[in-house]
Every structure is written in structure tokens, then in C-alpha cells.
Amino acid sequence: MTKYVLLVTTAFLAACSSTNGEVISASAPAAQTELVEADSDINVRLADFFDNQDQIALAKSPISKSFRAIRDADYGKLDDPSEAAEIEQYERDQEALAFMEAEFDEAQLNDVSRLSYRLFQARGARMKAAFPFRRNSYIFDQMNGAQSQIPAFMINIHRVSNKADAEAYISRLHASGPYFESLVTQSAERANDGIIVPDWVFPYVINDAKNVISGAPFEEGADSPIYADLKKKVNALSIPDTEKTNLIRRGSQALTGSLAPAYRKLIAEMERQQKMAVDGDGVWRFKDGADYYAERLTNYTTTDLTADEIHQIGLDNVARIHGEMRTIMAQVGFEGSLQDFFKHLRTGDQYFYNSREEYLADADAKLAAMEKALPKFFNTLPKAPFTIKPVEAFREKSAGKAFYQRPAPDGSRPGTYYVNLYDLKSMSKTELEALAYHEALPGHHLQLAIQTELGDLPAFRKFGGVTAYSEGWGLYTEELGKDMGFYKDPYSDFGRLGMELWRACRLVVDTGIHDKRWSREKAIKYLTDNTPNPDGDIRKAIERYIVYPGQATAYMIGKLKIMELRAEAQRQLGDKFTMGDFHDVILRSGPVPLNIMEERVNSWIATTR
């Protein structure tokens, strides 16, 4: 009997979109419900193979189970964060790929199974290309790292519905000590090998870590974020008060006895590394930095575009968008240069909110109107609801301006659009509409909820991701909102262009930092000169691109491809073209590399025509 081997997974795979993502009717053949059809033994066996890989992968990742709303004997555990476990998973994944290619003849598969086969191959190829550079990533920085991910996971993902769930919560708090210590050790090893974040990153990480262990039960004061969450969840249970008191007491002991010492070790290590920090912000300073960055660009864009080509695409689109902005500037009667208008928007109090409540109310109203308009443009809509939440206080200073977390597959957790309201002067009124459409509807919530609800497709397709696909979709939907009749206020439409300009500028500054050796200050100046965004927004963005090489290029590259494919479909199909059918072709495959997206659209065009 053939033994199935493990499909690689990561601790937070089920939560990502973006990063930062994430319902049935169709008329065209390519948009039919994509279930694995049991019309031949080979298709059934391939579906079983993928299911087997998913089960083995989940057995290795209690964190991924929780994101998938699976509560079993592993509910009180965390993943193995060691490099040895990472290597072991990678090897099993490559073995699984080799087994699939040897066992299943692609030519004998039906269309749905063949696409799964090809996507599993493409995923394996990206992992193989990335594996030699696995030690080049930063373990702790202001965008990524367990210092904020574990508290966010416990607060937002670990549900407590009964006493056993509360016991599992406490168990995970105890497990956090060894978990962090392993990561701190790996971070120290990488720093000693020259893989160290720039000097300005350390205060963010240290501050976030101190926020987590500030307050009760670590010291006098208000309850710390995790302790407050534990007490809230336990006190909501229908169990005797004596049992609640005992659970909270034991949770407090786990926090002070396991989590706090681990955080103090992290803080001490970050302070040690800060003394070692060297000049330079881009990954060009790594010994294999050029090859590493080229791999990152290929991984995130799923193209073979070089850094120079991406840089030029960025410059070309910046010039195009500036031209469209000047048209709106003339429309509203502003006299002066485009840069003068940028400064006006950046500094005028009328373009910013006075309270968090006001921002959230406006975002909610815009999304309610968008939700009503969706059926005219989409055949397939998500079943899962979504909610808007401010980023939690313990991580809002370092977190990005907005991001999305997909719903639980069983409906127990809605999709969540997180908006960072730490600094209201970084959250312009002009951008609110485009940002909400990108993160929620018809952007990441619609895309990721539909992906999660794709019936019997393999789990790696429902819960995995391709950045150029998902972020390209998010940016595409910002402009789609204009096609749908929104952005009636010209300042809001200017904000939409500002968001697109932001993504075009990313192509310039990301390649500038990591390939052309730009300093952080030069990149900040480029955005200041070429965008209307406020200073705090600009600084935080550049700092994100520095620690996340290549990722920011995926948005514009993906959006340009979707727009190109839609224009070609409209040209060839004429009156036969419908937005609903086109969007089904894009969405109902789940995430795919851009070349496969193009193949699917071309096939749909040919079939429809």
C-alpha cells in the first residue's frame, strides 16, 4: 500500500492572504462549479491524495487547525518552530510532489483535477526555489513575528466555548515559552551570520513585546491584552465561579511563568542585535542578496520580470496616474502644481477624521452600499459575513494601515477587515472608500470567502495563496468600484487614484531599495514627492517594504494582468461579455499564478465565442 507523504504547511498559512484576503450561479462552461468529479478512478485517487496530504499537514500544525476552526486533542498546542521541522516539512513536500508526478498521468485527468495537479506543481516549484534562501528572512520585525502574532492568535483565533477550550488556552500559554525561545535562538544565529534587521526596526519589536507583558498579571496596572482576553473568555462560560477563578489563576501563572520570561529573552536579544546593526536597508547587503531578491520577485509576481523591468513599469504607471490626477485637480478647481495639491491634501484638517467612531461609521456605510450593488457584477457571492475592527492597541503602533483575516470554514468566525486607527492623520478621508473596497468588498473578503467555500477542491487551493493573484484582485477591485458607479465625490476618486499610485510607486521603491541600493530616506523622499500620502503613512510603508522584500510588487503586477485580460475579453466577446462570468473565471479557480490565470481566461473566451 502506498504511503502518502506530507504537504508542507506554515504556522499562519490559513490566516494569510496580505497577508494581510480572506455564493453560486454561472452561465459560461469555464465558470461552472469546480468540484472534483468522480468520473474516473484517477480523479478520485488524486482527490484522495490531496486530502491525505492536508490531513498529514494539519497533524503537524495545531495553529493551522485553529485557523480552520478545528478543535481536537491538539487544541492546546503550538507548532514546532525549529529549523529542523521546517526542513523536514520541505523534504516531505518535495517527496509528495515527486509521488504525484510518478503516480498520476496528467493527460488522463479531467479539467478540474488537471488544474489542481498543475497548481500543486507550481506551488512545489516556488517552494523549491525559495528553500536555499530560507535563512534570509527576518524572524522578528515590525511587520512579522511571533511577538505580535501569538497574542493576536490567542485573542482572535483561539475560541473558548467550554472548560476544555479554556484548559487548552492555558496549555498554549505554557507552550509559548519554549516556542519563543526556539525563535529567539534562530534569530540570534541569523544575526550572527549577517541576517539582521536595520537599526530602526528594533524599537518597534521591543515596544510591541513590552506592550504584551505590561500590566496585570506581570505588574501593577490594568490587565495586559492576553490576560484581559483570558478573563473575558473564561468569565463568559457557564461553569461554577470557583472553576472560573481557578482557570484564571492558572492562566496568570502560565503568563508570568512561561510567556513573560520568553518575552524578556526576546527583548534582551533584540537589544543585543541592535548594537550589531549595520548600514543599509535592502537585502543587497546579504552575501546572496541579488539572487535572493530575484527569487522573491519571481515568487511574489509569478512572472520572470527582472528588477529593472519592474522598476520601469512602476515609473511608466506613476506618469500615467499623475496625468489622471491632474484632470481631477482641474475638475475641483485647484490652482497650483500636482505637488502643491498633494501638500494640500496631506495637511488639510478637512481630509481627516476626528474620531475612530466616525471613521468606522463611514467605512461601514460605504461597504453596506457596495454589498447591495454586488449582484449586478458578480454571479458568485460569499456566504460568510464580515466585520470591521480596529487593530488591537498592543500592536497598532507597528501594524500596517489595514489588513484582512479570512473567515473560518465552519462559519464560526466572520471575515475581519482590520483598520489601523492609531494615527488618524495617516488615514485620509479621500482613501477610505478605495481601502474598504480593497480589504472587504469586493476585494479580499469576497475573494477569500469564496475561495474558502470552494466545495470539494483540495485544501491547498482553498486555504493557500498566490500573492499576485490575491493582492492583484484587491487592487483591481478598487478600480472596479468606479465601474460600479462609486467614488461620486471627486476627492474620493482622487483617493482611488492615490491608492493606485501608491502601488505603482511600490514597484519603484521596492526595486530601488533592494536592487538599486536606495536608502530608506531616498525611498521616503520619492513617495513624498510623488504621492499625496501623509508623512506617517509614507514612513511606515517604506519600513514595511524594507523588511518584506518583493512582496509589494505583487499588487500592481497582478492588477495590470487582470485589467489586461478583462480588456481583451471585452474586445473579443463584445455583447457576450459579462462582468459576472469574467469574475467567475478569475475567482472560482482559487488563487493561481498569473500565467495560469491568463490560460483560463483565454479558454473561457474561446468557449464563449
XYZ file of N, CA and C in Angstrom, residues 118-291:
522
model
N -1.508 20.901 -11.722
C -0.585 21.938 -12.161
C -0.296 22.949 -11.041
N -1.314 23.266 -10.265
C -1.114 24.216 -9.172
C -0.242 23.621 -8.072
N -0.383 22.325 -7.826
C 0.475 21.660 -6.843
C 1.922 21.670 -7.331
N 2.117 21.467 -8.628
C 3.460 21.552 -9.202
C 4.044 22.957 -9.057
N 3.243 23.968 -9.412
C 3.723 25.346 -9.357
C 4.070 25.739 -7.920
N 3.247 25.309 -6.999
C 3.493 25.599 -5.578
C 4.797 24.948 -5.117
N 4.987 23.695 -5.520
C 6.216 22.999 -5.157
C 7.444 23.647 -5.760
N 7.313 24.140 -6.994
C 8.440 24.803 -7.657
C 8.815 26.098 -6.939
N 7.817 26.865 -6.503
C 8.113 28.102 -5.772
C 8.804 27.794 -4.451
N 8.355 26.748 -3.787
C 8.979 26.377 -2.513
C 10.417 25.901 -2.710
N 10.628 25.166 -3.781
C 11.980 24.677 -4.065
C 12.923 25.844 -4.352
N 12.447 26.829 -5.090
C 13.276 27.994 -5.401
C 13.568 28.811 -4.144
N 12.619 28.851 -3.218
C 12.785 29.659 -2.009
C 13.628 28.970 -0.942
N 13.683 27.652 -0.961
C 14.306 26.901 0.130
C 15.758 27.290 0.396
N 16.611 27.483 -0.619
C 18.009 27.839 -0.327
C 18.158 29.168 0.411
N 17.117 30.003 0.367
C 17.195 31.329 0.991
C 16.388 31.403 2.286
N 16.021 30.248 2.853
C 15.101 30.239 3.985
C 15.647 30.990 5.194
N 16.980 31.066 5.338
C 17.562 31.741 6.496
C 17.740 33.240 6.261
N 17.311 33.724 5.110
C 17.446 35.155 4.824
C 16.275 35.981 5.347
N 15.213 35.329 5.734
C 14.057 36.085 6.225
C 14.282 36.479 7.679
N 13.678 37.599 8.044
C 13.765 38.068 9.424
C 12.732 37.340 10.271
N 13.144 36.860 11.432
C 12.217 36.168 12.325
C 11.387 37.168 13.119
N 12.000 38.290 13.503
C 11.285 39.335 14.230
C 11.495 40.673 13.522
N 10.410 41.280 13.102
C 10.457 42.649 12.609
C 9.124 43.302 12.919
N 8.937 44.543 12.494
C 7.725 45.266 12.881
C 6.487 44.782 12.142
N 6.662 44.026 11.062
C 5.533 43.514 10.280
C 5.220 42.060 10.597
N 6.232 41.303 10.922
C 6.082 39.868 11.108
C 6.747 39.448 12.409
N 6.332 38.324 12.928
C 6.998 37.793 14.107
C 6.028 37.379 15.181
N 6.452 36.376 15.947
C 5.592 35.816 16.987
C 5.307 36.807 18.100
N 6.129 37.851 18.239
C 5.905 38.814 19.323
C 4.520 39.457 19.226
N 3.995 39.594 18.012
C 2.633 40.116 17.850
C 1.679 39.043 17.331
N 2.187 38.067 16.577
C 1.308 37.058 16.000
C 0.703 36.134 17.049
N 1.486 35.726 18.032
C 0.953 34.813 19.046
C -0.129 35.488 19.894
N 0.090 36.708 20.408
C -1.012 37.363 21.124
C -2.247 37.551 20.247
N -2.055 37.970 18.979
C -3.202 38.150 18.082
C -3.913 36.828 17.847
N -3.146 35.744 17.735
C -3.721 34.417 17.539
C -4.564 34.007 18.746
N -4.030 34.191 19.938
C -4.770 33.800 21.140
C -6.050 34.628 21.287
N -5.968 35.914 21.002
C -7.110 36.803 21.185
C -8.173 36.593 20.102
N -7.742 36.460 18.853
C -8.687 36.467 17.733
C -9.077 35.088 17.216
N -8.229 34.088 17.430
C -8.464 32.777 16.816
C -8.817 31.703 17.834
N -8.146 31.704 18.988
C -8.412 30.650 19.975
C -9.757 30.925 20.659
N -10.776 30.163 20.257
C -12.116 30.313 20.817
C -12.257 29.476 22.091
N -13.036 29.994 23.020
C -13.282 29.286 24.275
C -14.791 29.137 24.448
N -15.270 27.924 24.194
C -16.703 27.642 24.304
C -17.038 26.762 25.500
N -16.013 26.163 26.100
C -16.238 25.283 27.247
C -14.962 25.222 28.088
N -15.019 24.486 29.157
C -13.881 24.423 30.071
C -12.658 23.814 29.394
N -12.868 22.815 28.533
C -11.731 22.182 27.841
C -11.002 23.190 26.958
N -11.742 24.076 26.295
C -11.109 25.112 25.469
C -10.283 26.061 26.330
N -10.785 26.368 27.522
C -10.040 27.227 28.437
C -8.763 26.532 28.908
N -8.863 25.237 29.179
C -7.662 24.470 29.556
C -6.638 24.514 28.411
N -7.133 24.405 27.171
C -6.243 24.458 26.011
C -5.585 25.837 25.888
N -6.321 26.881 26.205
C -5.776 28.239 26.194
C -4.578 28.323 27.145
N -4.780 27.819 28.364
C -3.711 27.842 29.368
C -2.533 27.004 28.912
N -2.832 25.845 28.317
C -1.770 24.982 27.806
C -0.927 25.697 26.760
N -1.583 26.463 25.895
C -0.844 27.207 24.862
C 0.007 28.317 25.482
N -0.490 28.919 26.545
C 0.329 29.924 27.227
C 1.592 29.288 27.798
N 1.462 28.094 28.369
C 2.649 27.374 28.863
C 3.600 27.039 27.706
N 3.032 26.664 26.553
C 3.856 26.283 25.399
C 4.552 27.479 24.764
N 4.074 28.671 25.049
C 4.650 29.859 24.410
C 6.093 30.086 24.810
N 6.473 29.681 26.009
C 7.854 29.876 26.439
C 8.859 29.156 25.553
N 8.762 27.817 25.451
C 9.670 27.083 24.553
C 9.555 27.535 23.098
N 8.344 27.883 22.678
C 8.129 28.339 21.295
C 8.962 29.587 21.018
N 8.863 30.570 21.884
C 9.615 31.810 21.698
C 11.121 31.586 21.819
N 11.510 30.767 22.763
C 12.945 30.546 22.972
C 13.599 29.950 21.724
N 12.889 29.062 21.044
C 13.412 28.497 19.800
C 13.596 29.580 18.748
N 12.609 30.457 18.626
C 12.689 31.519 17.628
C 13.772 32.536 17.982
N 13.907 32.848 19.260
C 14.948 33.793 19.685
C 16.334 33.232 19.363
N 16.523 31.943 19.588
C 17.803 31.300 19.276
C 18.092 31.377 17.780
N 17.085 31.086 16.950
C 17.287 31.156 15.497
C 17.581 32.591 15.045
N 16.899 33.546 15.629
C 17.143 34.947 15.287
C 18.579 35.337 15.618
N 19.069 34.885 16.763
C 20.452 35.186 17.159
C 21.447 34.571 16.176
N 21.185 33.338 15.756
C 22.075 32.675 14.800
C 22.109 33.424 13.467
N 20.952 33.850 12.991
C 20.897 34.573 11.716
C 21.606 35.923 11.832
N 21.393 36.601 12.945
C 22.057 37.895 13.137
C 23.573 37.727 13.126
N 24.041 36.669 13.758
C 25.488 36.416 13.782
C 26.028 36.106 12.394
N 25.144 35.644 11.490
C 25.536 35.370 10.102
C 25.294 36.563 9.180
N 24.870 37.692 9.748
C 24.670 38.893 8.945
C 23.245 39.152 8.517
N 22.313 38.264 8.885
C 20.898 38.477 8.546
C 20.270 39.223 9.715
N 20.339 40.532 9.652
C 19.921 41.363 10.772
C 19.120 42.541 10.240
N 18.053 42.868 10.942
C 17.201 43.975 10.500
C 17.934 45.301 10.677
N 17.530 46.332 9.938
C 18.125 47.649 10.133
C 17.884 48.170 11.550
N 18.692 49.116 11.959
C 18.685 49.640 13.325
C 17.306 50.144 13.766
N 16.579 50.808 12.863
C 15.316 51.440 13.238
C 14.184 50.442 13.501
N 14.373 49.167 13.141
C 13.333 48.153 13.354
C 13.235 47.764 14.828
N 14.367 47.735 15.520
C 14.402 47.185 16.877
C 13.454 47.874 17.857
N 13.351 49.198 17.854
C 12.407 49.817 18.796
C 10.961 49.348 18.602
N 10.558 49.081 17.357
C 9.200 48.587 17.117
C 9.000 47.231 17.787
N 9.915 46.303 17.547
C 9.775 44.951 18.090
C 9.815 44.983 19.613
N 10.761 45.742 20.144
C 10.895 45.828 21.602
C 9.653 46.445 22.219
N 9.122 47.495 21.598
C 7.921 48.147 22.122
C 6.718 47.206 22.105
N 6.530 46.468 20.988
C 5.418 45.516 20.918
C 5.551 44.439 21.993
N 6.775 43.946 22.185
C 6.996 42.908 23.189
C 6.698 43.443 24.593
N 7.129 44.655 24.866
C 6.861 45.240 26.184
C 5.368 45.473 26.386
N 4.649 45.842 25.310
C 3.204 46.050 25.424
C 2.486 44.777 25.852
N 2.959 43.639 25.344
C 2.296 42.367 25.645
C 2.435 42.010 27.124
N 3.572 42.323 27.735
C 3.811 41.936 29.131
C 3.758 43.139 30.073
N 2.988 44.151 29.667
C 2.747 45.294 30.551
C 1.381 45.136 31.207
N 1.294 45.498 32.469
C 0.027 45.381 33.195
C -0.119 44.035 33.862
N -1.264 43.832 34.493
C -1.517 42.582 35.219
C -1.566 41.407 34.237
N -1.054 40.234 34.648
C -0.530 39.890 35.969
C 0.982 40.094 36.097
N 1.587 40.779 35.141
C 3.047 40.931 35.135
C 3.511 42.031 36.081
N 2.655 43.025 36.276
C 2.989 44.172 37.122
C 1.694 44.865 37.502
N 1.795 45.855 38.348
C 0.606 46.606 38.747
C 0.040 47.356 37.550
N -1.270 47.480 37.512
C -1.890 48.236 36.435
C -3.073 47.501 35.841
N -3.586 48.056 34.752
C -4.701 47.425 34.050
C -4.269 46.082 33.482
N -5.239 45.242 33.189
C -4.929 43.916 32.653
C -4.194 44.030 31.321
N -3.194 43.182 31.127
C -2.496 43.100 29.844
C -3.452 42.539 28.796
N -3.150 42.690 27.505
C -4.097 42.244 26.463
C -4.486 40.774 26.564
N -3.509 39.889 26.737
C -3.840 38.456 26.768
C -4.585 38.106 28.052
N -4.165 38.692 29.172
C -4.835 38.388 30.440
C -6.285 38.856 30.399
N -6.522 40.019 29.837
C -7.897 40.524 29.701
C -8.723 39.596 28.815
N -8.107 39.090 27.760
C -8.808 38.181 26.861
C -9.141 36.874 27.564
N -8.189 36.327 28.302
C -8.426 35.084 29.038
C -9.574 35.262 30.023
N -9.553 36.316 30.785
C -10.594 36.544 31.791
C -11.967 36.709 31.130
N -12.004 37.450 30.041
C -13.269 37.667 29.338
C -13.852 36.342 28.843
N -13.002 35.517 28.227
C -13.481 34.251 27.666
C -13.890 33.265 28.760
N -13.113 33.200 29.836
C -13.446 32.273 30.926
C -14.710 32.727 31.652
N -14.818 34.025 31.913
C -15.984 34.522 32.659
C -17.283 34.375 31.879
N -17.188 34.194 30.554
C -18.390 34.010 29.732
C -18.898 32.573 29.760
N -18.124 31.650 30.346
C -18.513 30.249 30.374
C -19.593 29.989 31.428
N -20.423 28.979 31.165
C -21.460 28.568 32.125
C -20.910 27.465 33.016
N -19.967 27.857 33.876
C -19.371 26.920 34.835
C -19.340 27.616 36.191
N -19.165 26.855 37.283
C -19.158 27.472 38.621
C -18.065 28.543 38.745
N -18.318 29.562 39.549
C -17.360 30.656 39.750
C -16.030 30.153 40.294
N -16.091 29.107 41.125
C -14.831 28.584 41.671
C -13.934 28.031 40.562
N -14.556 27.406 39.552
C -13.779 26.876 38.434
C -13.229 28.014 37.577
N -14.023 29.067 37.395
C -13.541 30.225 36.652
C -12.319 30.838 37.346
N -12.434 31.002 38.650
C -11.329 31.589 39.417
C -10.071 30.748 39.292
N -10.250 29.435 39.350
C -9.096 28.533 39.248
C -8.451 28.613 37.871
N -9.258 28.651 36.824
C -8.718 28.747 35.462
C -7.962 30.057 35.264
N -8.537 31.146 35.749
C -7.869 32.449 35.592
C -6.561 32.480 36.381
N -6.576 31.903 37.572
C -5.347 31.850 38.371
C -4.264 31.061 37.653
N -4.622 29.919 37.092
C -3.641 29.091 36.387
C -3.164 29.779 35.102
N -4.064 30.496 34.443
C -3.652 31.257 33.272
C -2.670 32.331 33.636
N -2.911 32.998 34.765
C -1.996 34.024 35.252
C -0.617 33.431 35.517
N -0.587 32.248 36.104
C 0.697 31.587 36.381
C 1.433 31.233 35.089
N 0.677 30.801 34.074
C 1.305 30.486 32.788
C 1.882 31.744 32.138
N 1.170 32.843 32.269
C 1.652 34.100 31.695
C 2.930 34.561 32.375
N 2.946 34.532 33.687
C 4.129 35.020 34.413
C 5.270 34.010 34.418
N 4.910 32.713 34.364
C 5.947 31.693 34.468
C 6.545 31.244 33.153
N 5.799 31.395 32.033
C 6.293 30.908 30.740
C 6.402 32.020 29.707
N 5.297 32.736 29.475
C 5.313 33.738 28.424
C 6.205 34.928 28.768
N 6.102 35.446 29.982
C 6.878 36.640 30.350
C 8.391 36.415 30.263
N 8.925 35.318 30.820
C 10.372 35.104 30.682
C 10.823 35.001 29.223
N 9.991 34.396 28.374
C 10.333 34.273 26.957
C 10.382 35.656 26.298
N 9.422 36.507 26.632
C 9.417 37.863 26.067
C 10.617 38.665 26.560
N 11.007 38.459 27.795
C 12.184 39.180 28.310
C 13.455 38.731 27.586
N 13.518 37.442 27.260
C 14.661 36.949 26.478
C 14.648 37.556 25.077
N 13.453 37.677 24.502
C 13.345 38.298 23.184
C 13.817 39.751 23.245
N 13.367 40.486 24.242
C 13.756 41.893 24.372
C 15.268 42.015 24.532
N 15.851 41.151 25.369
C 17.306 41.195 25.574
C 18.051 40.880 24.286
N 17.549 39.930 23.498
C 18.210 39.576 22.242
C 18.085 40.709 21.231
N 16.937 41.352 21.187
C 16.773 42.482 20.266
C 17.722 43.625 20.649
N 17.901 43.854 21.936
C 18.833 44.894 22.390
C 20.269 44.525 22.037
N 20.600 43.232 22.117
C 21.939 42.782 21.708
C 22.146 43.005 20.223
N 21.159 42.596 19.421
C 21.300 42.724 17.976
C 21.353 44.178 17.528
N 20.658 45.056 18.226
C 20.648 46.462 17.821
C 22.059 47.048 17.850
N 22.868 46.572 18.750
C 24.253 47.047 18.828
C 25.088 46.549 17.653
N 24.584 45.500 16.949
C 25.311 44.911 15.821
C 24.834 45.448 14.475
N 23.756 46.238 14.484
C 23.127 46.662 13.229
C 24.123 47.391 12.335
N 24.005 47.145 11.029
C 24.930 47.730 10.056
C 24.171 48.681 9.145
N 24.906 49.481 8.382
C 24.284 50.413 7.446
C 23.655 49.659 6.280
N 22.653 50.270 5.686
C 21.993 49.668 4.528
C 20.660 49.072 4.906
N 19.663 49.283 4.051
C 18.312 48.815 4.340
C 17.876 47.637 3.476
N 18.417 47.515 2.254
C 17.987 46.478 1.342
C 18.698 45.156 1.545
N 18.129 44.094 0.936
C 18.742 42.771 1.063
C 19.971 42.631 0.172
N 20.290 43.659 -0.616
C 21.526 43.626 -1.402
C 22.749 43.442 -0.507
N 22.620 43.791 0.790
C 23.773 43.674 1.692
C 24.023 42.239 2.150
N 23.089 41.308 1.867
C 23.335 39.901 2.186
C 24.322 39.328 1.177
N 25.039 38.301 1.559
C 26.057 37.722 0.670
C 25.443 37.156 -0.615
N 24.207 36.680 -0.540
C 23.497 36.183 -1.723
C 22.285 37.056 -2.016
N 22.389 38.338 -1.683
C 21.245 39.233 -1.747
C 20.627 39.384 -3.122
N 21.455 39.457 -4.175
C 20.914 39.649 -5.527
C 20.075 38.452 -5.952
N 20.592 37.254 -5.704
C 19.843 36.046 -6.074
C 18.586 35.910 -5.217
